[in-house]
Amino acid sequence: MGRWLLPWPRLLLPLGCLALLLPPRAAEFSPSLDSDFTFTLPAGRKECFYQPMRKEASLELEYQVLDGAGLDVDFHLLSPKGETLVFEERKSDGVHTVETEDGDYMFCFDNTFSTISEKVIFFELILDNMGEDGQDQEDWKKYVTGTDLLDMKLEDILESINSVKARLSKSVQIQTLLRAFEARDRNIQESNFDRVNFWSMVNLGVMVVVSAVQVYMLKSLFEEKRKSRT
């Protein structure tokens, strides 16, 4: 089982690089609101990641298997106390949201049931109520004076900005998920294309062999008749 340290909050590694470059160690994302990660999970391996959370925050995790035989993986989510929050077997994707407490949450992807096929897995973390919005509002108030002279109150401005920020974050999340779906569909189409080509060549070979056998048998029949007449 591997445990990895992820150096940036938003990181995308080429396929196969993760198992070769990073040694086993604890993994921790920076406290950004949105982090996504793509990695290759070798056959017979289990990889775990850690995310530190605050009390009364929200952790949303979505994962997808982009490539690999069966497009399935086991998923396990544990609380800081070691309690099992989510356990799924042989799933191709999933979305889970939990209300958190102080501590490190561990989530694992298990491919030990597969002895040959490696899996390419994408997952995204969305962290809410991590205590950053309150600090942002305090920073606003330090620079704004005389708000009673304005037609729009400071709270209304902050509410509008937060609304725009939430919608932009949601748009980025949807676009990221669409890219993940597109990558998985492309892998499926390429796999189907290779299979169709392979079996087409097999059928063509069988047809050529059958045709050659038929020609040989017909030719041998005529040769036997000629020999019998002479």
Coordinates of N, CA and C in Angstrom, one line a residue:
M1 N 0.9 -1.2 0.0 CA 0.0 0.0 0.0 C 0.9 1.2 0.0
G2 N 0.6 2.2 -0.9 CA 1.4 3.4 -1.0 C 0.7 4.6 -0.4
R3 N 1.5 5.5 0.2 CA 0.9 6.8 0.7 C 1.8 7.9 0.2
W4 N 1.3 8.8 -0.5 CA 2.1 9.8 -1.3 C 1.9 11.2 -0.8
L5 N 2.9 12.0 -0.9 CA 2.8 13.4 -0.6 C 2.6 14.2 -2.0
L6 N 1.6 15.0 -2.1 CA 1.3 15.7 -3.3 C 1.8 17.1 -3.2
P7 N 2.7 17.5 -4.0 CA 3.4 18.8 -3.8 C 2.6 20.0 -4.1
W8 N 1.5 19.9 -5.0 CA 0.7 21.0 -5.4 C -0.7 20.7 -5.2
P9 N -1.6 21.7 -5.0 CA -3.0 21.4 -4.8 C -3.7 20.9 -6.1
R10 N -3.2 21.4 -7.2 CA -3.8 20.9 -8.5 C -2.7 20.3 -9.3
L11 N -2.7 19.0 -9.5 CA -1.6 18.3 -10.1 C -2.1 17.2 -11.0
L12 N -1.5 17.1 -12.2 CA -1.9 16.1 -13.1 C -0.6 15.4 -13.7
L13 N -0.4 14.1 -13.4 CA 0.8 13.4 -13.8 C 0.5 12.6 -15.0
P14 N 1.5 12.4 -15.9 CA 1.3 11.5 -17.0 C 1.1 10.1 -16.5
L15 N 0.5 9.2 -17.3 CA 0.2 7.9 -16.9 C 1.5 7.1 -16.6
G16 N 1.6 6.4 -15.5 CA 2.7 5.6 -15.1 C 3.8 6.4 -14.4
C17 N 3.8 7.7 -14.3 CA 4.9 8.4 -13.7 C 4.8 8.3 -12.2
L18 N 3.6 8.2 -11.6 CA 3.4 8.3 -10.2 C 4.2 7.2 -9.4
A19 N 4.0 6.0 -9.9 CA 4.6 4.8 -9.2 C 6.1 4.8 -9.4
L20 N 6.6 5.5 -10.4 CA 8.0 5.5 -10.6 C 8.8 6.6 -9.9
L21 N 8.1 7.8 -9.7 CA 8.9 8.9 -9.2 C 8.7 9.1 -7.8
L22 N 7.5 8.8 -7.2 CA 7.2 9.1 -5.8 C 7.4 8.0 -4.9
P23 N 8.2 8.1 -3.8 CA 8.3 7.0 -2.8 C 7.1 7.0 -1.9
P24 N 6.8 5.8 -1.3 CA 5.6 5.8 -0.4 C 5.8 6.7 0.8
R25 N 4.8 7.5 1.1 CA 4.8 8.5 2.2 C 3.4 9.0 2.4
A26 N 3.2 9.8 3.4 CA 1.9 10.4 3.7 C 1.5 11.4 2.7
A27 N 0.2 11.6 2.3 CA -0.2 12.5 1.3 C -1.1 13.6 2.0
E28 N -0.9 14.8 1.5 CA -1.6 15.9 2.1 C -1.8 17.0 1.1
F29 N -3.0 17.4 0.8 CA -3.3 18.5 -0.1 C -3.3 19.8 0.7
S30 N -2.9 20.9 -0.1 CA -3.0 22.2 0.5 C -4.4 22.6 0.7
P31 N -4.8 23.5 1.6 CA -6.2 23.8 1.9 C -6.9 24.6 0.9
S32 N -6.7 24.4 -0.4 CA -7.4 25.0 -1.4 C -8.8 24.4 -1.5
L33 N -9.7 25.2 -2.1 CA -11.1 24.8 -2.1 C -11.4 23.7 -3.1
D34 N -10.5 23.6 -4.1 CA -10.7 22.6 -5.2 C -9.4 22.0 -5.6
S35 N -9.3 20.7 -5.5 CA -8.1 20.0 -5.9 C -8.4 18.8 -6.7
D36 N -7.7 18.5 -7.8 CA -8.0 17.3 -8.6 C -6.7 16.6 -8.9
F37 N -6.7 15.4 -9.1 CA -5.5 14.5 -9.2 C -5.8 13.3 -10.1
T38 N -4.9 13.0 -11.0 CA -5.0 11.8 -11.8 C -3.7 11.0 -11.6
F39 N -3.9 9.7 -11.4 CA -2.7 8.8 -11.2 C -3.0 7.4 -11.7
T40 N -1.9 6.6 -11.9 CA -2.0 5.2 -12.3 C -1.9 4.3 -11.1
L41 N -2.9 3.4 -11.0 CA -2.8 2.5 -9.9 C -2.5 1.1 -10.4
P42 N -1.2 0.6 -10.1 CA -0.8 -0.7 -10.7 C -1.7 -1.8 -10.2
A43 N -1.6 -3.0 -10.9 CA -2.3 -4.1 -10.5 C -1.8 -4.7 -9.2
G44 N -2.8 -5.1 -8.3 CA -2.4 -5.7 -7.0 C -1.9 -4.6 -6.0
R45 N -2.2 -3.4 -6.2 CA -1.8 -2.3 -5.3 C -2.9 -1.6 -4.7
K46 N -2.7 -1.0 -3.6 CA -3.6 -0.1 -2.9 C -3.0 1.2 -2.5
E47 N -3.5 2.3 -2.9 CA -2.9 3.6 -2.6 C -3.9 4.5 -1.8
C48 N -3.3 5.2 -0.8 CA -4.1 6.0 0.1 C -3.6 7.4 0.2
F49 N -4.6 8.3 0.4 CA -4.3 9.8 0.5 C -4.9 10.3 1.7
Y50 N -4.3 11.4 2.2 CA -4.9 12.1 3.4 C -5.2 13.5 3.1
Q51 N -6.3 14.0 3.8 CA -6.8 15.4 3.6 C -7.1 15.9 5.0
P52 N -6.3 16.9 5.5 CA -6.7 17.5 6.8 C -7.9 18.4 6.7
M53 N -8.8 18.3 7.7 CA -10.1 19.0 7.6 C -10.3 19.7 9.0
R54 N -11.1 20.8 9.0 CA -11.5 21.5 10.2 C -12.9 21.0 10.6
K55 N -13.3 21.4 11.8 CA -14.6 21.0 12.4 C -15.7 21.8 11.7
E56 N -16.8 21.1 11.4 CA -18.0 21.7 10.8 C -17.7 22.2 9.4
A57 N -16.7 21.6 8.7 CA -16.5 21.9 7.3 C -17.1 20.8 6.5
S58 N -17.0 20.9 5.2 CA -17.6 19.9 4.3 C -16.5 19.4 3.3
L59 N -16.5 18.1 3.1 CA -15.6 17.5 2.2 C -16.4 16.7 1.1
E60 N -16.2 17.1 -0.1 CA -16.9 16.4 -1.2 C -15.8 15.8 -2.1
L61 N -15.9 14.5 -2.3 CA -15.0 13.7 -3.1 C -15.7 13.0 -4.2
E62 N -15.2 13.2 -5.4 CA -15.7 12.5 -6.6 C -14.5 11.8 -7.3
Y63 N -14.7 10.5 -7.7 CA -13.7 9.8 -8.4 C -14.3 9.1 -9.6
Q64 N -13.4 8.8 -10.6 CA -13.7 8.1 -11.8 C -12.6 7.2 -12.2
V65 N -12.8 6.0 -12.7 CA -11.8 5.2 -13.3 C -11.8 5.5 -14.8
L66 N -10.7 6.0 -15.3 CA -10.7 6.5 -16.7 C -10.2 5.4 -17.6
D67 N -9.4 4.5 -17.2 CA -8.9 3.5 -18.1 C -8.5 2.2 -17.3
G68 N -8.5 1.1 -17.9 CA -8.2 -0.2 -17.3 C -9.3 -1.2 -17.5
A69 N -8.9 -2.5 -17.5 CA -9.9 -3.5 -17.7 C -11.0 -3.5 -16.6
G70 N -12.3 -3.4 -17.1 CA -13.4 -3.4 -16.2 C -13.8 -2.0 -15.7
L71 N -12.9 -1.1 -15.8 CA -13.1 0.3 -15.3 C -13.7 0.3 -13.9
D72 N -13.1 -0.5 -13.0 CA -13.6 -0.6 -11.6 C -12.5 -0.6 -10.6
V73 N -12.8 -0.2 -9.4 CA -11.8 -0.1 -8.3 C -12.6 -0.1 -7.0
D74 N -12.0 -0.6 -5.9 CA -12.5 -0.5 -4.6 C -12.2 0.9 -3.9
F75 N -13.2 1.5 -3.3 CA -13.0 2.8 -2.6 C -13.3 2.7 -1.2
H76 N -12.4 3.4 -0.3 CA -12.6 3.3 1.1 C -12.3 4.7 1.7
L77 N -13.2 5.2 2.5 CA -13.1 6.5 3.1 C -13.2 6.4 4.6
L78 N -12.1 6.9 5.4 CA -12.1 6.7 6.8 C -12.0 8.1 7.5
S79 N -12.7 8.2 8.7 CA -12.7 9.4 9.5 C -11.3 9.5 10.2
P80 N -11.1 10.6 10.9 CA -9.8 10.7 11.7 C -9.8 9.7 12.8
K81 N -10.9 9.2 13.3 CA -11.0 8.2 14.3 C -10.8 6.8 13.8
G82 N -10.7 6.6 12.5 CA -10.5 5.3 11.9 C -11.8 4.7 11.6
E83 N -13.0 5.4 11.7 CA -14.3 4.8 11.4 C -14.5 4.8 9.9
T84 N -15.1 3.7 9.4 CA -15.4 3.6 8.0 C -16.6 4.4 7.6
L85 N -16.4 5.4 6.8 CA -17.5 6.3 6.3 C -18.1 5.8 5.0
V86 N -17.3 5.4 4.1 CA -17.7 4.9 2.8 C -16.9 3.7 2.4
F87 N -17.5 2.6 1.9 CA -16.8 1.5 1.4 C -17.6 1.0 0.2
E88 N -16.9 1.0 -1.0 CA -17.5 0.6 -2.2 C -16.6 -0.4 -2.9
E89 N -17.2 -1.4 -3.5 CA -16.5 -2.5 -4.2 C -16.8 -2.5 -5.7
R90 N -15.7 -2.5 -6.5 CA -15.7 -2.7 -7.9 C -16.6 -1.6 -8.5
K91 N -16.4 -0.4 -8.2 CA -17.1 0.8 -8.8 C -16.3 1.5 -9.8
S92 N -17.0 2.1 -10.8 CA -16.3 2.8 -11.8 C -16.3 4.3 -11.5
D93 N -17.2 4.8 -10.7 CA -17.2 6.2 -10.3 C -18.1 6.3 -9.0
G94 N -17.9 7.5 -8.4 CA -18.7 7.8 -7.2 C -18.5 9.2 -6.7
V95 N -19.6 9.7 -6.0 CA -19.6 11.0 -5.4 C -20.0 10.9 -3.9
H96 N -19.2 11.5 -3.0 CA -19.5 11.4 -1.6 C -19.2 12.7 -0.9
T97 N -20.1 13.1 0.0 CA -20.0 14.4 0.7 C -20.2 14.1 2.2
V98 N -19.3 14.5 3.0 CA -19.3 14.3 4.5 C -19.1 15.6 5.2
E99 N -19.8 15.7 6.4 CA -19.5 16.8 7.3 C -18.4 16.4 8.2
T100 N -17.4 17.3 8.3 CA -16.1 16.8 8.9 C -15.9 17.3 10.3
E101 N -14.9 16.8 10.9 CA -14.4 17.2 12.2 C -12.9 17.4 12.1
D102 N -12.3 17.9 13.2 CA -10.8 18.2 13.1 C -10.1 16.9 13.0
G103 N -9.1 16.8 12.0 CA -8.3 15.7 11.8 C -8.1 15.4 10.4
D104 N -7.3 14.3 10.1 CA -7.0 13.8 8.8 C -7.9 12.7 8.3
Y105 N -8.5 13.0 7.2 CA -9.4 12.0 6.6 C -8.6 11.2 5.5
M106 N -8.7 9.9 5.6 CA -8.0 9.0 4.7 C -9.0 8.4 3.7
F107 N -8.6 8.4 2.4 CA -9.4 7.7 1.4 C -8.4 6.9 0.5
C108 N -8.8 5.7 0.2 CA -8.0 4.7 -0.5 C -8.6 4.2 -1.7
F109 N -7.8 3.9 -2.7 CA -8.2 3.2 -3.9 C -7.5 1.8 -4.0
D110 N -8.3 0.8 -4.1 CA -7.8 -0.6 -3.9 C -7.9 -1.3 -5.3
N111 N -6.8 -1.8 -5.8 CA -6.8 -2.6 -7.0 C -6.2 -4.0 -6.8
T112 N -6.2 -4.4 -5.6 CA -5.6 -5.7 -5.2 C -6.3 -6.9 -5.9
F113 N -7.6 -6.7 -6.2 CA -8.4 -7.8 -6.8 C -7.9 -8.1 -8.3
S114 N -7.2 -7.1 -8.9 CA -6.7 -7.3 -10.2 C -5.3 -7.8 -10.2
T115 N -5.0 -8.8 -11.0 CA -3.6 -9.3 -11.0 C -2.8 -8.9 -12.3
I116 N -3.5 -8.3 -13.3 CA -2.9 -8.0 -14.5 C -3.1 -6.5 -14.9
S117 N -4.3 -6.0 -14.8 CA -4.7 -4.7 -15.3 C -4.4 -3.6 -14.3
E118 N -3.7 -2.5 -14.8 CA -3.6 -1.3 -14.0 C -4.8 -0.4 -14.3
K119 N -5.0 0.6 -13.4 CA -6.2 1.5 -13.5 C -5.7 2.9 -13.5
V120 N -6.3 3.7 -14.4 CA -6.0 5.2 -14.3 C -7.2 5.8 -13.6
I121 N -6.9 6.5 -12.5 CA -8.0 7.0 -11.7 C -7.9 8.5 -11.6
F122 N -9.0 9.2 -11.7 CA -9.1 10.7 -11.5 C -10.0 10.9 -10.3
F123 N -9.6 11.8 -9.4 CA -10.5 12.2 -8.3 C -10.3 13.7 -8.0
E124 N -11.4 14.3 -7.5 CA -11.5 15.7 -7.2 C -12.0 15.9 -5.8
L125 N -11.3 16.8 -5.1 CA -11.7 17.2 -3.7 C -12.3 18.6 -3.7
I126 N -13.4 18.8 -3.1 CA -14.0 20.2 -2.9 C -14.2 20.4 -1.4
L127 N -13.6 21.4 -0.9 CA -13.6 21.8 0.5 C -14.4 23.0 0.7
D128 N -15.4 22.9 1.6 CA -16.3 24.1 1.9 C -16.2 24.4 3.4
N129 N -16.4 25.7 3.7 CA -16.4 26.1 5.1 C -15.1 25.9 5.8
M130 N -14.0 26.2 5.1 CA -12.7 26.0 5.7 C -12.2 27.2 6.5
G131 N -13.0 28.2 6.7 CA -12.6 29.3 7.5 C -12.0 30.4 6.8
E132 N -11.9 30.4 5.4 CA -11.2 31.4 4.7 C -12.1 32.6 4.4
D133 N -13.5 32.3 4.2 CA -14.4 33.4 3.8 C -14.5 34.5 4.9
G134 N -14.5 34.0 6.2 CA -14.5 35.0 7.3 C -13.4 35.9 7.3
Q135 N -12.2 35.3 7.0 CA -11.0 36.2 7.0 C -11.1 37.2 5.8
D136 N -11.6 36.7 4.7 CA -11.8 37.6 3.6 C -12.7 38.8 3.9
Q137 N -13.8 38.5 4.6 CA -14.7 39.6 5.0 C -14.0 40.6 5.9
E138 N -13.2 40.1 6.8 CA -12.5 41.0 7.7 C -11.5 41.9 7.0
D139 N -10.9 41.3 5.9 CA -10.0 42.1 5.1 C -10.7 43.2 4.4
W140 N -11.9 42.9 3.9 CA -12.8 43.9 3.3 C -13.1 45.1 4.2
K141 N -13.5 44.7 5.4 CA -13.9 45.8 6.4 C -12.8 46.7 6.8
K142 N -11.5 46.2 6.7 CA -10.4 47.1 7.1 C -10.2 48.3 6.1
Y143 N -10.7 48.1 4.8 CA -10.4 49.1 3.8 C -11.7 49.9 3.4
V144 N -12.8 49.5 4.0 CA -14.1 50.2 3.6 C -14.5 51.0 4.8
T145 N -14.8 52.3 4.6 CA -15.3 53.3 5.6 C -16.4 54.0 5.0
G146 N -17.3 54.5 5.9 CA -18.4 55.3 5.5 C -19.4 54.5 4.6
T147 N -19.7 53.3 5.0 CA -20.6 52.5 4.2 C -22.0 53.0 4.4
D148 N -22.3 53.7 5.4 CA -23.7 54.2 5.6 C -24.0 55.2 4.6
L149 N -23.0 55.8 3.8 CA -23.3 56.8 2.8 C -23.6 56.1 1.5
L150 N -23.4 54.8 1.4 CA -23.7 54.1 0.1 C -25.1 53.5 0.1
D151 N -25.6 53.4 -1.1 CA -26.9 52.9 -1.3 C -26.9 51.3 -1.1
M152 N -25.8 50.7 -1.4 CA -25.6 49.3 -1.3 C -24.7 49.0 -0.1
K153 N -25.2 48.2 0.8 CA -24.4 47.9 2.0 C -23.2 47.0 1.7
L154 N -22.3 47.0 2.6 CA -21.1 46.1 2.4 C -21.5 44.6 2.4
E155 N -22.5 44.3 3.2 CA -23.0 42.9 3.2 C -23.5 42.5 1.9
D156 N -24.2 43.4 1.2 CA -24.8 43.1 -0.1 C -23.7 42.8 -1.1
I157 N -22.6 43.7 -1.0 CA -21.5 43.5 -1.9 C -20.8 42.2 -1.7
L158 N -20.6 41.8 -0.4 CA -19.9 40.6 -0.1 C -20.8 39.4 -0.6
E159 N -22.1 39.5 -0.4 CA -23.0 38.4 -0.8 C -23.0 38.2 -2.3
S160 N -22.9 39.3 -3.1 CA -22.9 39.2 -4.5 C -21.6 38.6 -5.0
I161 N -20.5 39.0 -4.3 CA -19.1 38.5 -4.7 C -19.1 37.0 -4.4
N162 N -19.6 36.6 -3.2 CA -19.5 35.2 -2.8 C -20.4 34.4 -3.8
S163 N -21.5 34.9 -4.2 CA -22.4 34.2 -5.1 C -21.7 34.0 -6.5
V164 N -21.0 35.0 -7.0 CA -20.3 34.9 -8.2 C -19.1 33.9 -8.0
K165 N -18.4 33.9 -6.9 CA -17.3 33.0 -6.6 C -17.8 31.6 -6.6
A166 N -19.0 31.4 -6.0 CA -19.5 30.0 -5.9 C -19.9 29.5 -7.2
R167 N -20.5 30.3 -8.0 CA -20.9 29.9 -9.4 C -19.7 29.6 -10.3
L168 N -18.7 30.4 -10.2 CA -17.5 30.2 -11.0 C -16.8 28.9 -10.5
S169 N -16.8 28.6 -9.2 CA -16.2 27.4 -8.7 C -17.0 26.2 -9.2
K170 N -18.3 26.3 -9.2 CA -19.1 25.2 -9.7 C -18.9 25.0 -11.2
S171 N -18.7 26.1 -12.0 CA -18.4 25.9 -13.4 C -17.1 25.2 -13.7
V172 N -16.1 25.6 -12.9 CA -14.8 24.9 -13.0 C -14.9 23.4 -12.7
Q173 N -15.7 23.1 -11.6 CA -15.9 21.8 -11.2 C -16.5 20.9 -12.3
I174 N -17.6 21.5 -12.9 CA -18.3 20.8 -14.0 C -17.4 20.6 -15.2
Q175 N -16.6 21.6 -15.6 CA -15.7 21.5 -16.7 C -14.7 20.4 -16.4
T176 N -14.2 20.3 -15.2 CA -13.2 19.3 -14.9 C -13.8 17.9 -15.0
L177 N -15.1 17.7 -14.5 CA -15.7 16.4 -14.6 C -16.0 16.1 -16.0
L178 N -16.4 17.0 -16.8 CA -16.6 16.8 -18.2 C -15.4 16.3 -18.9
R179 N -14.2 16.9 -18.6 CA -13.0 16.4 -19.2 C -12.6 15.0 -18.7
A180 N -13.0 14.7 -17.5 CA -12.7 13.3 -17.0 C -13.6 12.3 -17.8
F181 N -14.9 12.7 -17.9 CA -15.8 11.8 -18.7 C -15.3 11.7 -20.1
E182 N -14.9 12.7 -20.7 CA -14.4 12.7 -22.1 C -13.2 11.8 -22.2
A183 N -12.3 11.8 -21.2 CA -11.1 11.0 -21.3 C -11.5 9.5 -21.1
R184 N -12.4 9.2 -20.2 CA -12.9 7.8 -20.1 C -13.5 7.3 -21.3
D185 N -14.4 8.1 -21.9 CA -15.1 7.7 -23.2 C -14.1 7.5 -24.3
R186 N -13.1 8.4 -24.4 CA -12.1 8.2 -25.4 C -11.3 6.9 -25.2
N187 N -10.9 6.6 -24.0 CA -10.2 5.3 -23.7 C -11.1 4.1 -24.1
I188 N -12.4 4.2 -23.8 CA -13.3 3.1 -24.2 C -13.3 2.9 -25.7
Q189 N -13.5 4.1 -26.4 CA -13.6 4.0 -27.9 C -12.3 3.5 -28.5
E190 N -11.1 3.9 -28.0 CA -9.9 3.4 -28.5 C -9.7 1.9 -28.3
S191 N -10.2 1.5 -27.1 CA -10.1 0.0 -26.8 C -11.0 -0.8 -27.7
N192 N -12.2 -0.3 -27.9 CA -13.2 -0.9 -28.8 C -12.6 -1.0 -30.3
F193 N -12.0 0.1 -30.7 CA -11.4 0.2 -32.0 C -10.3 -0.8 -32.2
D194 N -9.5 -1.0 -31.2 CA -8.4 -2.0 -31.3 C -9.0 -3.4 -31.3
R195 N -10.0 -3.7 -30.5 CA -10.7 -5.0 -30.5 C -11.3 -5.3 -31.9
V196 N -12.0 -4.3 -32.5 CA -12.6 -4.5 -33.8 C -11.6 -4.8 -34.8
N197 N -10.5 -4.1 -34.8 CA -9.4 -4.3 -35.8 C -8.8 -5.7 -35.6
F198 N -8.6 -6.1 -34.4 CA -8.0 -7.4 -34.1 C -8.9 -8.5 -34.6
W199 N -10.2 -8.5 -34.3 CA -11.1 -9.6 -34.7 C -11.4 -9.5 -36.2
S200 N -11.3 -8.3 -36.8 CA -11.4 -8.2 -38.2 C -10.3 -8.9 -38.9
M201 N -9.1 -8.7 -38.4 CA -7.9 -9.4 -39.0 C -8.0 -10.9 -38.8
V202 N -8.5 -11.3 -37.6 CA -8.7 -12.8 -37.4 C -9.7 -13.4 -38.4
N203 N -10.8 -12.7 -38.6 CA -11.8 -13.2 -39.5 C -11.3 -13.2 -40.9
L204 N -10.5 -12.2 -41.3 CA -9.9 -12.2 -42.6 C -9.0 -13.3 -42.8
G205 N -8.1 -13.6 -41.8 CA -7.2 -14.7 -41.9 C -8.0 -16.1 -42.0
V206 N -9.0 -16.2 -41.2 CA -9.8 -17.5 -41.3 C -10.4 -17.6 -42.7
M207 N -11.0 -16.5 -43.3 CA -11.6 -16.6 -44.6 C -10.5 -17.0 -45.7
V208 N -9.3 -16.4 -45.6 CA -8.3 -16.8 -46.5 C -7.9 -18.2 -46.4
V209 N -7.7 -18.7 -45.2 CA -7.4 -20.1 -45.0 C -8.5 -21.0 -45.5
V210 N -9.8 -20.7 -45.2 CA -10.9 -21.5 -45.7 C -10.9 -21.5 -47.2
S211 N -10.7 -20.4 -47.8 CA -10.7 -20.3 -49.3 C -9.6 -21.1 -49.9
A212 N -8.4 -21.1 -49.3 CA -7.3 -21.9 -49.8 C -7.6 -23.4 -49.7
V213 N -8.2 -23.8 -48.5 CA -8.5 -25.2 -48.3 C -9.6 -25.6 -49.4
Q214 N -10.6 -24.8 -49.6 CA -11.6 -25.2 -50.6 C -11.0 -25.3 -52.0
V215 N -10.2 -24.4 -52.4 CA -9.5 -24.5 -53.7 C -8.7 -25.7 -53.8
Y216 N -7.9 -26.0 -52.7 CA -7.1 -27.2 -52.8 C -7.9 -28.5 -52.9
M217 N -9.0 -28.6 -52.1 CA -9.9 -29.8 -52.2 C -10.5 -29.9 -53.5
L218 N -11.1 -28.8 -54.1 CA -11.7 -28.9 -55.5 C -10.6 -29.4 -56.5
K219 N -9.4 -28.8 -56.4 CA -8.4 -29.1 -57.3 C -8.0 -30.6 -57.2
S220 N -7.9 -31.1 -56.0 CA -7.6 -32.5 -55.8 C -8.6 -33.4 -56.3
L221 N -9.9 -33.1 -56.3 CA -11.0 -33.9 -56.8 C -10.8 -34.0 -58.3
F222 N -10.6 -33.0 -59.0 CA -10.4 -33.0 -60.5 C -9.1 -33.8 -60.9
E223 N -8.1 -33.7 -60.1 CA -6.9 -34.4 -60.4 C -7.1 -35.9 -60.2
E224 N -7.9 -36.3 -59.2 CA -8.2 -37.7 -59.0 C -9.0 -38.3 -60.2
K225 N -10.0 -37.5 -60.7 CA -10.8 -38.0 -61.9 C -9.9 -38.2 -63.1
R226 N -9.0 -37.2 -63.3 CA -8.1 -37.4 -64.5 C -7.2 -38.6 -64.4
K227 N -6.7 -38.9 -63.2 CA -5.9 -40.1 -63.0 C -6.7 -41.4 -63.2
S228 N -7.9 -41.4 -62.8 CA -8.8 -42.6 -62.9 C -9.1 -42.8 -64.4
R229 N -9.3 -41.8 -65.2 CA -9.5 -42.0 -66.7 C -8.4 -42.5 -67.4
T230 N -7.2 -42.1 -67.1 CA -6.0 -42.5 -67.8 C -5.7 -44.0 -67.4

